[in-house]
mmCIF file of C-alpha atoms and ligand atoms in Angstrom:
data_model
loop_
_atom_site.group_PDB
_atom_site.id
_atom_site.type_symbol
_atom_site.label_atom_id
_atom_site.label_comp_id
_atom_site.label_asym_id
_atom_site.label_seq_id
_atom_site.Cartn_x
_atom_site.Cartn_y
_atom_site.Cartn_z
ATOM 1 C CA MET A 244 0.000 0.000 0.000
ATOM 2 C CA SER A 245 1.226 3.428 -0.831
ATOM 3 C CA ALA A 246 0.757 6.563 1.219
ATOM 4 C CA LEU A 247 1.767 8.908 -1.590
ATOM 5 C CA LYS A 248 -0.858 11.452 -2.593
ATOM 6 C CA ILE A 249 -1.003 13.484 -5.783
ATOM 7 C CA ARG A 250 -0.663 17.239 -5.249
ATOM 8 C CA VAL A 251 -2.999 19.313 -7.357
ATOM 9 C CA TYR A 252 -2.342 22.724 -8.932
ATOM 10 C CA PRO A 253 -2.033 25.397 -7.519
ATOM 11 C CA ASP A 254 -0.250 23.536 -4.678
ATOM 12 C CA PRO A 255 2.950 25.597 -4.115
ATOM 13 C CA ILE A 256 5.245 22.538 -4.084
ATOM 14 C CA LEU A 257 4.569 22.163 -7.819
ATOM 15 C CA ARG A 258 6.311 25.525 -8.332
ATOM 16 C CA LYS A 259 9.455 24.727 -6.347
ATOM 17 C CA LYS A 260 12.723 23.774 -8.031
ATOM 18 C CA ALA A 261 13.490 20.225 -6.953
ATOM 19 C CA VAL A 262 16.794 19.421 -5.249
ATOM 20 C CA PRO A 263 19.205 16.902 -6.839
ATOM 21 C CA VAL A 264 19.462 13.421 -5.350
ATOM 22 C CA ASP A 265 22.849 12.811 -3.741
ATOM 23 C CA SER A 266 22.534 9.349 -2.245
ATOM 24 C CA PHE A 267 21.362 6.165 -3.869
ATOM 25 C CA ASP A 268 20.041 3.724 -1.303
ATOM 26 C CA SER A 269 17.223 1.287 -0.622
ATOM 27 C CA GLU A 270 14.998 4.099 0.580
ATOM 28 C CA LEU A 271 15.270 5.797 -2.799
ATOM 29 C CA GLU A 272 14.486 2.526 -4.586
ATOM 30 C CA LYS A 273 11.445 2.023 -2.398
ATOM 31 C CA PHE A 274 10.232 5.544 -3.053
ATOM 32 C CA ILE A 275 10.588 5.025 -6.816
ATOM 33 C CA GLU A 276 8.630 1.778 -6.602
ATOM 34 C CA GLU A 277 5.876 3.676 -4.809
ATOM 35 C CA MET A 278 5.932 6.378 -7.467
ATOM 36 C CA PHE A 279 5.289 3.747 -10.145
ATOM 37 C CA ILE A 280 2.442 2.294 -8.076
ATOM 38 C CA VAL A 281 0.710 5.668 -7.635
ATOM 39 C CA MET A 282 1.276 6.579 -11.283
ATOM 40 C CA ARG A 283 -0.379 3.373 -12.471
ATOM 41 C CA LYS A 284 -3.204 3.657 -9.979
ATOM 42 C CA GLU A 285 -3.945 7.132 -11.318
ATOM 43 C CA ASP A 286 -3.591 6.005 -14.945
ATOM 44 C CA GLY A 287 -0.657 8.298 -15.642
ATOM 45 C CA VAL A 288 2.265 7.723 -18.009
ATOM 46 C CA GLY A 289 4.654 9.844 -15.964
ATOM 47 C CA LEU A 290 5.107 11.202 -12.483
ATOM 48 C CA ALA A 291 7.603 13.583 -10.898
ATOM 49 C CA ALA A 292 8.483 13.508 -7.189
ATOM 50 C CA PRO A 293 7.171 17.055 -6.463
ATOM 51 C CA GLN A 294 3.744 15.793 -7.554
ATOM 52 C CA VAL A 295 3.711 13.539 -4.501
ATOM 53 C CA GLY A 296 5.114 16.221 -2.209
ATOM 54 C CA VAL A 297 8.824 15.364 -2.453
ATOM 55 C CA SER A 298 10.928 18.183 -3.885
ATOM 56 C CA ARG A 299 13.681 15.978 -5.339
ATOM 57 C CA GLN A 300 14.872 15.526 -8.918
ATOM 58 C CA ILE A 301 13.203 12.171 -9.508
ATOM 59 C CA ALA A 302 10.745 11.302 -12.264
ATOM 60 C CA VAL A 303 9.306 8.093 -13.647
ATOM 61 C CA VAL A 304 7.764 7.379 -17.027
ATOM 62 C CA SER A 305 6.080 4.223 -18.263
ATOM 63 C CA TYR A 306 5.397 3.843 -21.969
ATOM 64 C CA GLU A 307 4.741 0.877 -24.230
ATOM 65 C CA GLY A 308 5.633 -1.572 -21.482
ATOM 66 C CA LYS A 309 8.940 0.087 -20.623
ATOM 67 C CA ASN A 310 9.765 1.832 -17.384
ATOM 68 C CA TYR A 311 12.090 4.822 -17.248
ATOM 69 C CA VAL A 312 13.618 6.338 -14.121
ATOM 70 C CA LEU A 313 15.067 9.826 -14.456
ATOM 71 C CA ILE A 314 17.136 11.052 -11.527
ATOM 72 C CA ASN A 315 18.920 14.431 -11.766
ATOM 73 C CA PRO A 316 18.099 14.517 -15.490
ATOM 74 C CA LYS A 317 19.895 16.768 -17.951
ATOM 75 C CA VAL A 318 18.689 17.447 -21.471
ATOM 76 C CA LEU A 319 21.586 16.928 -23.905
ATOM 77 C CA GLU A 320 19.797 17.264 -27.240
ATOM 78 C CA LEU A 321 16.533 18.686 -28.480
ATOM 79 C CA SER A 322 15.195 18.793 -32.004
ATOM 80 C CA GLY A 323 12.047 18.834 -34.063
ATOM 81 C CA SER A 324 8.674 20.083 -32.971
ATOM 82 C CA GLU A 325 5.278 18.535 -32.500
ATOM 83 C CA ARG A 326 1.902 19.731 -31.255
ATOM 84 C CA ARG A 327 -0.123 17.255 -29.251
ATOM 85 C CA GLU A 328 -2.682 17.107 -26.509
ATOM 86 C CA GLU A 329 -1.216 16.825 -23.031
ATOM 87 C CA GLY A 330 -2.519 16.267 -19.536
ATOM 88 C CA CYS A 331 -1.089 16.012 -16.028
ATOM 89 C CA LEU A 332 -2.136 14.177 -12.857
ATOM 90 C CA SER A 333 -1.661 17.447 -10.958
ATOM 91 C CA VAL A 334 -3.985 19.305 -13.315
ATOM 92 C CA PRO A 335 -6.898 16.843 -13.380
ATOM 93 C CA GLY A 336 -9.453 16.982 -16.137
ATOM 94 C CA VAL A 337 -7.465 19.435 -18.266
ATOM 95 C CA TYR A 338 -6.168 18.415 -21.694
ATOM 96 C CA GLU A 339 -4.642 20.998 -23.994
ATOM 97 C CA GLU A 340 -2.411 21.036 -27.040
ATOM 98 C CA VAL A 341 1.201 21.923 -26.307
ATOM 99 C CA GLU A 342 4.085 22.321 -28.729
ATOM 100 C CA ARG A 343 7.281 20.513 -27.740
ATOM 101 C CA PRO A 344 10.431 19.141 -29.377
ATOM 102 C CA SER A 345 9.835 15.720 -30.955
ATOM 103 C CA HIS A 346 13.284 14.335 -30.195
ATOM 104 C CA VAL A 347 15.236 14.460 -26.965
ATOM 105 C CA VAL A 348 18.365 12.886 -25.523
ATOM 106 C CA VAL A 349 18.455 12.913 -21.745
ATOM 107 C CA GLU A 350 21.238 11.985 -19.387
ATOM 108 C CA ALA A 351 19.989 10.754 -16.018
ATOM 109 C CA TYR A 352 20.821 8.410 -13.179
ATOM 110 C CA ASP A 353 18.679 5.338 -12.637
ATOM 111 C CA GLU A 354 17.555 4.037 -9.235
ATOM 112 C CA LYS A 355 20.875 2.173 -8.814
ATOM 113 C CA GLY A 356 22.932 5.320 -9.361
ATOM 114 C CA ASP A 357 24.087 4.436 -12.882
ATOM 115 C CA LEU A 358 24.313 7.325 -15.316
ATOM 116 C CA ARG A 359 22.490 6.590 -18.585
ATOM 117 C CA LYS A 360 21.698 8.293 -21.855
ATOM 118 C CA ILE A 361 18.080 7.874 -22.913
ATOM 119 C CA THR A 362 16.600 8.857 -26.251
ATOM 120 C CA GLY A 363 12.950 9.746 -26.633
ATOM 121 C CA ASP A 364 10.981 10.401 -29.804
ATOM 122 C CA GLY A 365 7.437 11.622 -30.290
ATOM 123 C CA PHE A 366 5.263 10.839 -27.314
ATOM 124 C CA LEU A 367 8.202 9.656 -25.213
ATOM 125 C CA ALA A 368 10.125 12.893 -25.841
ATOM 126 C CA ARG A 369 7.023 14.770 -24.685
ATOM 127 C CA ALA A 370 6.701 12.625 -21.552
ATOM 128 C CA PHE A 371 10.370 13.132 -20.595
ATOM 129 C CA LEU A 372 10.190 16.891 -21.139
ATOM 130 C CA HIS A 373 6.911 17.195 -19.254
ATOM 131 C CA GLU A 374 8.403 15.405 -16.219
ATOM 132 C CA ILE A 375 11.707 17.304 -16.384
ATOM 133 C CA ASP A 376 9.676 20.539 -16.413
ATOM 134 C CA HIS A 377 8.034 19.414 -13.152
ATOM 135 C CA LEU A 378 11.486 19.228 -11.528
ATOM 136 C CA GLN A 379 12.012 22.894 -12.481
ATOM 137 C CA GLY A 380 8.651 23.935 -11.041
ATOM 138 C CA LYS A 381 7.109 24.204 -14.481
ATOM 139 C CA LEU A 382 3.718 22.861 -15.581
ATOM 140 C CA PHE A 383 2.329 22.156 -19.058
ATOM 141 C CA ILE A 384 -0.315 24.824 -18.571
ATOM 142 C CA ASP A 385 2.514 27.403 -18.522
ATOM 143 C CA TYR A 386 2.635 26.958 -22.296
ATOM 144 C CA LEU A 387 -0.996 28.106 -22.593
ATOM 145 C CA SER A 388 -2.346 31.634 -22.701
ATOM 146 C CA VAL A 389 -2.688 33.582 -19.429
ATOM 147 C CA LEU A 390 -6.468 33.633 -19.839
ATOM 148 C CA LYS A 391 -6.676 29.877 -20.268
ATOM 149 C CA ARG A 392 -4.440 29.346 -17.256
ATOM 150 C CA GLN A 393 -6.633 31.570 -15.069
ATOM 151 C CA LEU A 394 -9.719 29.622 -16.062
ATOM 152 C CA ILE A 395 -7.972 26.354 -15.186
ATOM 153 C CA LYS A 396 -6.887 27.757 -11.813
ATOM 154 C CA LYS A 397 -10.450 28.747 -10.985
ATOM 155 C CA LYS A 398 -11.779 25.369 -11.985
ATOM 156 C CA LEU A 399 -9.202 23.484 -9.909
ATOM 157 C CA ARG A 400 -9.660 25.692 -6.817
ATOM 158 C CA LYS A 401 -13.249 24.534 -6.847
ATOM 159 C CA TYR A 402 -12.130 20.947 -7.424
ATOM 160 C CA ARG A 403 -9.803 21.061 -4.394
ATOM 161 C CA LYS A 404 -12.582 22.303 -2.095
ATOM 162 C CA GLU A 405 -14.975 19.534 -3.105
HETATM 163 NI NI1 NI B 521 2.558 16.343 -15.002
#
């Protein structure tokens, strides 16, 4: 059973810059396992640690049967551009088109502390960039117009009170 709870916009932790991970231990592995559990339970394809109230540079992505762990990720390459609908577990019920690069190479540590280079194309590039944004305190709705963002904020304030 997992005790992790999804934080919903405009929760201030979603705006904080996450701190890099500096020790790789069993506690970290356990936390990552729990992140995958919550992500699946909520039907997400990606989850960043700040979304469960932990301001650390950890994100997980699951796509086409493959699991990706991104710890202290750095974007090495970006190219192309693609517009697609996007959503976020922290912005429930909101789906909007966002333009993002269609190819990305990321360098990140995995849960064992091994540094890896991971390539993402299309949807996977989008998922990586969306989660890496979370670690910088950035949300996909930041790419929308101010008016649209205000409407979303209003809607979610109501949602949080219910
Ligand atoms: Ni998200």
